[in-house]
XYZ file of C-alpha atoms in Angstrom:
620
model
C 0.000 0.000 0.000
C 1.320 3.466 -0.806
C 2.510 5.588 2.087
C -0.121 8.258 1.473
C -2.817 5.711 2.306
C -1.404 5.191 5.789
C -1.077 7.480 8.790
C 1.899 9.742 8.493
C 3.851 8.502 11.467
C 3.152 11.265 14.027
C 3.622 10.407 17.658
C 0.599 9.292 19.646
C -1.578 12.235 20.678
C 0.260 14.657 18.388
C -2.051 16.632 16.116
C -1.232 17.538 12.551
C -2.063 21.029 11.237
C -4.960 19.499 9.264
C -6.402 17.993 12.446
C -6.026 21.252 14.358
C -7.856 23.135 11.612
C -10.931 20.885 11.751
C -14.013 22.337 13.374
C -17.572 21.375 14.166
C -18.640 23.205 11.015
C -16.280 21.064 8.918
C -17.804 17.944 10.447
C -21.350 19.197 9.855
C -20.538 20.073 6.241
C -19.083 16.620 5.678
C -22.109 14.907 7.224
C -24.422 16.927 4.986
C -22.351 16.141 1.919
C -22.122 12.461 2.878
C -25.905 12.124 3.194
C -26.498 13.960 -0.082
C -24.010 11.742 -1.890
C -25.669 8.672 -0.383
C -29.023 9.664 -1.876
C -27.473 10.509 -5.250
C -25.490 7.259 -5.220
C -28.583 5.101 -4.738
C -30.473 7.167 -7.272
C -27.706 6.438 -9.797
C -28.126 2.721 -9.165
C -31.887 3.173 -9.612
C -31.268 4.827 -12.976
C -28.931 1.989 -13.942
C -31.682 -0.526 -13.135
C -34.188 1.392 -15.228
C -31.713 1.649 -18.114
C -31.163 -2.090 -17.963
C -34.891 -2.865 -18.074
C -35.444 -0.319 -20.844
C -32.609 -1.844 -22.863
C -34.164 -5.299 -22.415
C -37.576 -4.075 -23.553
C -35.967 -2.526 -26.643
C -34.477 -5.909 -27.561
C -30.893 -5.138 -26.450
C -29.880 -3.186 -29.568
C -26.133 -2.649 -30.153
C -24.846 0.423 -28.340
C -23.012 1.999 -31.259
C -22.417 5.726 -30.975
C -22.575 6.147 -34.762
C -25.334 6.173 -37.335
C -25.338 3.061 -39.472
C -27.258 0.970 -41.967
C -27.665 -2.811 -42.198
C -26.161 -4.370 -45.320
C -26.542 -8.084 -44.571
C -28.663 -9.819 -41.923
C -27.470 -13.412 -41.559
C -30.693 -14.419 -39.806
C -32.175 -14.478 -43.312
C -29.432 -16.654 -44.815
C -30.123 -20.212 -45.935
C -28.207 -21.333 -42.851
C -29.328 -18.591 -40.403
C -26.969 -17.106 -37.823
C -27.634 -14.210 -35.444
C -25.072 -11.877 -37.080
C -25.373 -8.782 -39.263
C -23.038 -6.509 -41.213
C -23.430 -2.757 -40.709
C -21.962 0.165 -42.606
C -21.139 3.268 -40.552
C -22.767 6.195 -42.374
C -22.066 9.232 -40.214
C -19.593 10.573 -37.662
C -19.793 13.916 -35.851
C -22.721 15.001 -38.094
C -20.541 14.336 -41.166
C -21.916 11.786 -43.611
C -20.024 9.046 -45.422
C -19.123 11.165 -48.456
C -17.658 13.938 -46.280
C -15.212 11.832 -44.301
C -14.338 8.759 -46.382
C -11.270 8.640 -48.622
C -12.022 6.152 -51.438
C -8.309 5.480 -51.838
C -8.024 3.998 -48.349
C -8.882 0.354 -47.598
C -12.088 -0.418 -45.684
C -11.954 -1.452 -42.029
C -14.177 -4.208 -40.620
C -14.497 -4.170 -36.816
C -15.620 -7.413 -35.157
C -16.631 -7.311 -31.497
C -16.329 -10.332 -29.179
C -19.152 -12.553 -28.005
C -17.909 -12.768 -24.444
C -21.156 -12.212 -22.569
C -21.857 -8.614 -23.535
C -23.576 -7.247 -26.586
C -21.749 -5.629 -29.508
C -20.633 -2.028 -29.421
C -17.436 -1.753 -27.379
C -15.462 -1.158 -30.604
C -17.806 1.742 -31.418
C -18.867 2.658 -27.924
C -17.447 6.174 -27.908
C -16.354 8.839 -30.352
C -12.734 7.937 -29.616
C -13.291 4.220 -30.171
C -11.849 2.138 -32.996
C -14.749 3.024 -35.293
C -14.322 6.756 -34.668
C -10.560 6.610 -35.124
C -10.830 4.740 -38.430
C -13.526 7.084 -39.779
C -11.519 10.177 -38.838
C -8.557 8.729 -40.709
C -10.718 8.451 -43.824
C -11.309 4.693 -43.898
C -14.714 3.276 -44.856
C -15.844 1.439 -41.717
C -18.033 -1.636 -41.395
C -19.130 -3.185 -38.112
C -20.136 -6.784 -37.408
C -22.870 -7.109 -34.786
C -24.774 -10.028 -33.315
C -28.211 -10.301 -31.782
C -29.133 -11.328 -28.210
C -30.554 -14.728 -29.122
C -28.679 -17.317 -31.233
C -30.596 -19.123 -33.929
C -31.535 -22.694 -33.106
C -28.491 -24.977 -33.276
C -26.103 -22.470 -34.856
C -22.500 -23.614 -34.681
C -19.145 -21.908 -34.651
C -18.567 -23.126 -38.208
C -21.809 -21.408 -39.260
C -20.558 -18.151 -37.719
C -17.208 -18.371 -39.493
C -18.893 -18.993 -42.842
C -21.130 -15.965 -42.306
C -18.119 -13.799 -41.455
C -16.520 -14.914 -44.708
C -19.671 -13.780 -46.555
C -19.398 -10.386 -44.851
C -15.761 -10.006 -45.899
C -16.642 -10.943 -49.469
C -19.416 -8.325 -49.509
C -17.068 -5.557 -48.322
C -14.359 -6.672 -50.763
C -16.849 -6.420 -53.647
C -17.724 -2.862 -52.601
C -14.039 -1.827 -52.627
C -12.317 -3.630 -55.533
C -8.560 -3.865 -55.289
C -8.512 -2.827 -51.618
C -8.648 -5.886 -49.343
C -10.388 -4.944 -46.077
C -8.483 -4.491 -42.821
C -9.907 -6.805 -40.136
C -10.097 -5.615 -36.515
C -10.661 -8.419 -34.011
C -11.366 -7.421 -30.401
C -10.665 -9.906 -27.597
C -12.267 -13.240 -28.495
C -13.247 -11.924 -31.913
C -9.502 -11.989 -32.566
C -9.398 -15.757 -32.918
C -12.462 -15.631 -35.187
C -10.698 -13.073 -37.380
C -7.544 -15.208 -37.336
C -9.441 -18.314 -38.414
C -11.141 -16.221 -41.066
C -7.777 -15.037 -42.385
C -6.513 -18.609 -42.571
C -9.628 -19.493 -44.587
C -9.647 -16.349 -46.775
C -6.087 -16.205 -48.082
C -5.730 -13.301 -50.486
C -9.191 -11.924 -49.732
C -8.346 -9.789 -46.700
C -5.679 -7.222 -45.899
C -3.837 -6.713 -42.598
C -5.357 -8.231 -39.462
C -5.309 -6.200 -36.235
C -5.738 -8.270 -33.058
C -6.588 -6.170 -30.001
C -6.247 -7.986 -26.690
C -6.927 -11.285 -28.457
C -6.051 -14.539 -26.641
C -4.800 -17.118 -29.147
C -2.550 -19.029 -26.744
C -4.984 -19.915 -23.973
C -2.607 -21.998 -21.879
C 0.076 -19.321 -21.667
C 0.319 -16.911 -18.775
C 2.247 -16.000 -15.695
C 1.835 -18.054 -12.552
C 0.073 -16.056 -9.852
C -0.869 -13.283 -12.286
C -3.235 -14.880 -14.820
C -5.506 -17.283 -12.910
C -8.334 -17.380 -15.485
C -6.474 -19.956 -17.591
C -6.732 -22.431 -14.691
C -10.530 -22.303 -14.478
C -11.093 -25.080 -16.995
C -9.068 -27.520 -14.922
C -10.463 -26.504 -11.537
C -14.048 -26.829 -12.828
C -13.430 -30.244 -14.341
C -13.577 -29.209 -17.986
C -16.396 -28.302 -20.337
C -19.192 -30.263 -18.661
C -20.290 -27.313 -16.503
C -20.756 -25.066 -19.532
C -22.726 -27.906 -21.127
C -24.954 -28.208 -18.036
C -25.564 -24.449 -17.959
C -26.566 -24.470 -21.628
C -28.843 -27.477 -21.104
C -30.614 -25.767 -18.206
C -30.955 -22.682 -20.397
C -32.941 -24.745 -22.907
C -30.061 -24.884 -25.395
C -28.727 -21.364 -24.679
C -25.730 -20.324 -22.615
C -26.284 -17.116 -20.641
C -23.499 -14.585 -21.210
C -24.051 -13.241 -17.694
C -21.926 -16.148 -16.445
C -18.979 -14.970 -18.531
C -19.352 -11.395 -17.272
C -19.461 -12.686 -13.705
C -16.167 -14.494 -14.337
C -14.621 -11.204 -15.464
C -15.818 -9.458 -12.302
C -14.414 -12.238 -10.126
C -10.944 -11.682 -11.568
C -10.411 -8.510 -9.526
C -13.353 -8.025 -7.154
C -11.573 -5.211 -5.349
C -11.890 -3.169 -8.540
C -15.313 -4.178 -9.832
C -17.216 -5.001 -6.658
C -15.777 -2.284 -4.424
C -13.644 0.419 -6.018
C -16.002 1.090 -8.944
C -18.843 1.893 -6.565
C -16.609 3.695 -4.080
C -15.392 5.990 -6.854
C -18.969 6.663 -7.883
C -19.930 7.485 -4.296
C -16.969 9.795 -3.706
C -17.367 11.618 -7.042
C -21.066 11.155 -7.699
C -21.475 14.664 -9.123
C -18.930 14.131 -11.893
C -18.978 10.332 -12.319
C -22.696 9.658 -12.681
C -22.977 10.164 -16.428
C -19.837 8.162 -17.251
C -20.913 5.369 -14.882
C -24.387 5.064 -16.422
C -23.031 5.147 -19.959
C -20.601 2.292 -19.361
C -23.013 0.214 -17.273
C -25.608 0.350 -20.029
C -23.219 -1.717 -22.155
C -21.707 -3.794 -19.333
C -25.105 -5.064 -18.155
C -26.476 -6.078 -21.552
C -26.038 -9.862 -21.436
C -26.284 -11.885 -24.664
C -26.691 -15.617 -25.210
C -24.655 -18.216 -27.109
C -25.976 -21.494 -28.437
C -25.029 -24.733 -26.702
C -23.023 -25.791 -29.757
C -21.071 -22.525 -29.828
C -20.076 -22.421 -26.168
C -18.988 -26.076 -26.213
C -16.880 -25.525 -29.330
C -15.267 -22.463 -27.756
C -14.560 -24.089 -24.395
C -13.393 -27.449 -25.748
C -11.296 -26.175 -28.647
C -9.941 -22.913 -27.281
C -10.103 -22.521 -23.493
C -9.308 -26.138 -22.679
C -8.090 -27.708 -25.918
C -5.835 -24.834 -27.034
C -6.398 -26.131 -30.556
C -5.927 -22.950 -32.551
C -2.167 -22.558 -32.101
C -1.649 -26.269 -32.673
C -3.406 -26.165 -36.054
C -6.048 -28.633 -34.852
C -9.089 -26.331 -34.891
C -11.630 -27.860 -37.278
C -13.742 -25.209 -38.976
C -15.928 -27.770 -40.743
C -15.719 -31.250 -42.219
C -12.393 -31.616 -44.009
C -11.231 -28.070 -43.168
C -8.773 -27.461 -40.337
C -7.426 -23.996 -39.588
C -3.675 -23.700 -40.060
C -2.289 -20.340 -38.956
C 0.672 -20.834 -41.277
C -1.718 -20.296 -44.183
C -2.144 -16.660 -43.177
C -0.035 -14.531 -45.497
C -1.515 -11.090 -44.862
C 0.305 -9.018 -42.195
C -0.769 -9.444 -38.569
C -0.661 -6.580 -36.061
C -1.013 -7.497 -32.382
C -1.851 -4.900 -29.734
C -1.469 -6.135 -26.159
C -1.049 -4.544 -22.751
C 0.696 -5.487 -19.539
C -2.222 -3.916 -17.688
C -4.616 -6.421 -19.260
C -5.340 -9.255 -16.819
C -7.866 -10.929 -19.152
C -5.612 -11.250 -22.209
C -2.028 -10.721 -21.048
C 0.776 -10.419 -23.623
C 1.654 -14.094 -23.004
C -1.687 -15.173 -24.470
C -1.646 -12.568 -27.233
C 1.879 -13.458 -28.436
C 2.511 -17.010 -27.232
C 1.059 -18.603 -30.369
C 3.839 -17.187 -32.566
C 6.657 -19.497 -31.321
C 4.127 -22.368 -31.249
C 3.375 -21.928 -34.972
C 6.833 -20.848 -36.162
C 9.840 -22.701 -34.750
C 12.161 -19.711 -35.116
C 12.545 -16.381 -36.893
C 13.947 -17.970 -40.028
C 10.928 -20.262 -40.207
C 8.676 -17.190 -40.039
C 10.637 -15.500 -42.832
C 10.465 -18.581 -45.022
C 6.688 -18.570 -44.594
C 6.694 -15.015 -46.015
C 4.788 -13.651 -43.024
C 5.093 -10.254 -41.324
C 3.981 -10.024 -37.704
C 4.134 -6.690 -35.877
C 3.292 -6.293 -32.205
C 3.095 -3.330 -29.886
C 2.457 -3.230 -26.170
C 1.122 -0.708 -23.705
C 2.471 -0.738 -20.145
C -0.747 -0.060 -18.254
C -3.975 0.171 -20.280
C -6.684 -2.288 -19.200
C -8.478 -4.838 -21.332
C -11.450 -2.690 -22.325
C -9.263 0.370 -22.825
C -7.624 -1.371 -25.776
C -10.957 -1.416 -27.632
C -12.498 1.830 -26.452
C -9.172 3.591 -27.091
C -10.392 6.729 -25.339
C -7.522 8.730 -23.804
C -5.193 5.821 -23.120
C -4.765 4.027 -26.453
C -5.986 6.237 -29.253
C -2.442 7.171 -30.268
C -1.645 3.479 -30.790
C -4.762 2.950 -32.911
C -4.018 6.014 -35.045
C -0.415 4.871 -35.430
C -1.557 1.436 -36.636
C -3.934 2.935 -39.203
C -1.378 5.447 -40.471
C 1.269 2.726 -40.784
C -0.656 0.041 -42.680
C 1.214 0.694 -45.927
C 4.571 0.628 -44.090
C 3.658 -2.658 -42.410
C 2.719 -4.294 -45.696
C 6.051 -3.121 -47.168
C 8.122 -4.758 -44.410
C 10.315 -7.722 -45.224
C 9.021 -11.011 -43.749
C 9.833 -11.331 -40.069
C 8.829 -10.363 -36.537
C 8.880 -6.716 -35.476
C 8.026 -4.643 -32.427
C 6.351 -1.347 -33.257
C 7.762 1.585 -31.284
C 6.088 5.003 -31.172
C 8.110 8.123 -30.391
C 5.855 11.029 -29.454
C 7.925 13.953 -28.074
C 4.868 16.198 -27.759
C 2.969 13.762 -25.532
C -0.225 14.728 -27.353
C -2.314 11.588 -28.059
C -4.225 13.450 -30.793
C -1.213 14.374 -32.892
C -0.557 13.062 -36.398
C 2.576 12.303 -38.360
C 5.156 13.811 -38.493
C 4.566 15.043 -34.918
C 5.262 11.472 -33.857
C 7.439 8.829 -35.506
C 7.266 5.053 -35.744
C 10.019 2.508 -36.040
C 9.821 -1.260 -36.465
C 12.513 -3.034 -34.485
C 13.305 -6.632 -35.562
C 12.657 -9.252 -32.888
C 13.385 -12.964 -32.526
C 10.528 -15.466 -32.398
C 12.394 -17.515 -29.806
C 12.328 -14.591 -27.357
C 8.515 -14.748 -27.197
C 8.497 -18.320 -25.969
C 7.497 -18.648 -22.322
C 7.549 -21.690 -20.089
C 4.296 -23.012 -18.702
C 3.261 -26.509 -17.513
C 2.021 -27.793 -20.871
C 1.771 -31.385 -19.600
C -0.602 -30.221 -16.855
C -2.921 -28.558 -19.364
C -2.831 -31.691 -21.526
C -4.106 -33.568 -18.472
C -6.850 -30.965 -18.047
C -7.916 -31.674 -21.622
C -7.952 -35.405 -20.890
C -10.061 -34.981 -17.748
C -12.423 -32.651 -19.594
C -12.942 -35.237 -22.350
C -13.814 -37.948 -19.830
C -16.090 -35.705 -17.740
C -17.869 -34.400 -20.835
C -18.427 -37.967 -22.029
C -19.905 -39.011 -18.685
C -22.066 -35.909 -18.488
C -23.300 -36.315 -22.060
C -24.232 -39.958 -21.401
C -25.804 -39.840 -17.944
C -26.856 -36.271 -17.078
C -27.439 -34.223 -20.211
C -30.558 -36.139 -21.375
C -32.218 -35.537 -18.006
C -31.204 -31.877 -17.857
C -32.563 -31.273 -21.352
C -35.784 -33.110 -20.528
C -36.366 -30.974 -17.430
C -35.536 -27.645 -19.111
C -38.408 -25.658 -20.600
C -38.672 -22.109 -21.955
C -40.266 -21.133 -18.631
C -37.502 -22.570 -16.447
C -34.816 -21.097 -18.737
C -36.386 -17.644 -18.495
C -36.691 -17.971 -14.728
C -32.994 -18.854 -14.429
C -32.158 -15.890 -16.633
C -33.935 -13.367 -14.427
C -32.719 -14.955 -11.188
C -29.074 -14.676 -12.222
C -27.225 -12.577 -9.585
C -25.706 -10.342 -12.276
C -29.256 -9.275 -13.153
C -30.966 -9.290 -9.752
C -28.229 -7.113 -8.240
C -29.121 -4.500 -10.864
C -32.820 -4.525 -11.704
C -34.114 -5.012 -8.139
C -33.103 -1.408 -7.442
C -35.634 -0.142 -9.976
C -38.836 1.363 -8.589
C -40.660 -1.203 -10.728
C -39.456 -3.868 -8.260
C -38.726 -1.730 -5.175
C -41.435 0.950 -4.812
C -39.495 2.759 -2.065
C -36.909 3.773 -4.677
C -39.438 6.382 -5.847
C -38.705 8.235 -2.617
C -34.994 8.114 -3.415
C -35.721 9.586 -6.857
C -37.748 12.444 -5.362
C -35.052 13.205 -2.785
C -32.323 13.117 -5.424
C -34.253 15.487 -7.680
C -34.671 17.942 -4.810
C -31.039 17.718 -3.716
C -29.677 18.180 -7.219
C -31.243 21.633 -7.516
C -29.306 23.088 -4.561
C -26.345 20.728 -4.442
C -23.101 22.288 -3.188
C -20.478 19.557 -3.077
C -17.507 19.820 -0.751
C -14.140 20.721 -2.192
C -12.035 17.731 -3.185
C -9.281 18.821 -0.796
C -11.595 18.882 2.236
C -9.814 16.980 5.048
C -12.715 14.581 5.630
C -12.939 13.817 1.903
C -9.234 13.011 1.969
C -9.747 10.676 4.926
C -12.638 9.033 3.125
C -10.419 8.331 0.144
C -7.756 6.888 2.398
C -10.344 4.537 3.910
C -11.469 3.477 0.432
C -7.855 2.759 -0.462
C -7.382 0.670 2.662
C -10.416 -1.470 1.832
C -9.241 -1.865 -1.772
C -5.837 -2.969 -0.527
C -7.335 -5.467 1.933
C -9.620 -6.957 -0.719
C -6.673 -7.150 -3.109
C -4.711 -9.149 -0.561
C -7.639 -11.526 -0.085
C -7.899 -11.962 -3.837
C -4.190 -12.680 -4.105
C -4.568 -15.327 -1.397
C -7.502 -16.852 -3.276
C -5.529 -16.937 -6.531
C -2.514 -18.464 -4.796
C -4.749 -21.198 -3.377
C -6.146 -21.882 -6.847
C -2.642 -22.093 -8.297
C -1.675 -24.550 -5.555
C -4.788 -26.659 -6.143
C -4.116 -26.758 -9.900
C -0.507 -27.708 -9.297
C -1.526 -30.491 -6.912
C -4.182 -31.927 -9.230
C -2.519 -31.669 -12.624
C 1.226 -31.231 -12.193
C 1.595 -34.458 -10.221
C 1.603 -37.309 -12.781
C 1.366 -40.109 -10.213
C -1.582 -38.566 -8.382
C -3.290 -37.787 -11.679
C -2.922 -41.379 -12.905
C -4.290 -42.815 -9.668
C -7.311 -40.495 -9.719
C -8.019 -41.347 -13.348
C -7.815 -45.049 -12.496
C -10.275 -44.561 -9.626
C -12.651 -42.792 -12.026
C -12.451 -45.802 -14.324
C -13.277 -48.235 -11.524
C -16.284 -46.151 -10.481
C -17.667 -46.222 -14.017
C -17.673 -50.003 -13.709
C -16.491 -51.125 -17.121
C -12.826 -50.955 -16.162
C -11.786 -49.264 -19.387
C -10.854 -45.963 -17.766
C -8.437 -47.783 -15.500
C -6.618 -49.593 -18.322
C -3.609 -47.855 -19.863
C -4.404 -48.477 -23.532
C -7.992 -47.284 -23.934
C -10.701 -45.056 -22.525
C -14.449 -45.337 -22.812
C -15.779 -42.062 -24.083
C -18.768 -40.670 -25.879
C -18.069 -39.286 -29.284
C -18.715 -35.542 -29.000
C -20.208 -35.321 -32.491
C -23.879 -35.258 -33.254
C -24.375 -39.039 -33.356
C -23.452 -39.407 -29.651
C -22.417 -43.052 -30.129
C -20.408 -44.689 -27.343
C -17.007 -45.762 -28.588
C -13.889 -47.246 -27.048
C -11.022 -45.391 -28.661
C -7.305 -46.219 -28.330
C -5.364 -43.563 -26.550
C -2.893 -41.789 -28.809
C 0.457 -40.376 -27.798
C 1.674 -36.902 -28.547
C 5.361 -36.306 -29.320
C 5.784 -35.436 -25.638
C 4.281 -38.727 -24.514
C 1.091 -37.157 -23.162
C -1.956 -39.403 -23.442
C -4.829 -37.831 -25.343
C -8.322 -38.967 -26.145
C -10.497 -38.057 -29.143
């Protein structure tokens, strides 16, 4: 904890000048201000609840801050998918013709399906959409709707994205579109590039995790969740209980659990302390944060099994469809990777770790004719990479202004360095300069317990097979549209929000009336008031204490993962015990496992266990 958050070391009973200056009037003023802020704080949460309900009633439309038109709605395709392609038509009251340079390549922004709705890439004027439009690029945005179509698969989504790229390419002949993939949309864009060789231009991956097993011990605990939860079966159960839909609120809850001291405490403490200035910003962000979208059962299982647990994409084992497996070596268009050390959801390890997994060394990358450029930010958070307001807009402008230079680079790996003597994030070239420093692929390789994650994959396969055989039919039989809707509205991520609306809590009308009255004559205390300073110190102390508890929790999870999966003897004995409990004895024998085929036919098969080059046993 920083020194300024502690007492300043005065002897017992000694009073500081600030303490001596305090008076009864100061205390009375603080009490008045505290009570007023309390009313305004709860009224802000009431408004958030109403915004959430209003957004639901409107059908959860995408929260884009730009006028747009729909070009393609994939719900009307022969194989329907809940995606659509938009064209941004206006920015800052300027229409398409006023701000688009026809000589520049189009930009397609794809937002992630990670629980929230689309819009974070075009959430603010300074977002990726706004930056690209101001630089003169035609901008297209890929959105998705709250409800997946019945039985849509990840392969269906990838085929639809290819159709979108083809449509944009036809509109701009000779100028392959630039693909922007945010977070989990990054792997979709990467797979798309591997499948659309020659059709697309540079690919920009912003905070995109392609190497899911990579990470730093004690710093990136999310990668351990698949093992600690026993694999993909829990996601399957959740989707079954949701009547074939997986509620994105569970994914958002996982994000909040990463750093509860920030999301559960500090976010609200900051709102309370600065309610006069923070209310509008808080409500704007929460409107997007609390819009939870669904994925189909088939999609979430494909994502969890192939990416989170299977780590298939960097190994070239991700099957897009029958007879088509994604090979990242097929990508020939330049790849730009933007990562941040302040991002605890997609750390640089996961954003860059796939490169040495795909290319053995720098020479191998050169021989493949590929150019990969990466740049890092020392502190910006995960969402800041996409919003790009204040903290990252210089990086996004630098990427857009350097696309031609990147395509002209000789094959190899480069780190993009930005020199900005003015410090102005809104400046343009030549006020800042860019250089591309050659790097070695080998230097990006990081050590992590790969054998342990292979065991996680093996356990997940067995657990998923058992669940699919003995539990899933019952869960699906018991689930109805009524029970699924009930579970949706009883989810704690929703109840903690909408129950503060006067529609559910009539007494909140009194809070609204009080807040309206107080706002008219509100005279907030100065930010340097001694009691306000003490309040902030107390907030900091609580944040620090919660951070320590979270670090202890994460350390315990690391230890549990290490005990369960990094001990080969213990792992083998547990797996043998699982086989004996099943009763057929196959799980206990070294040469075979009894599993359910995870394809549509769901036929029970006994499949010989294969061996990887490292000697790790794997199952189909």
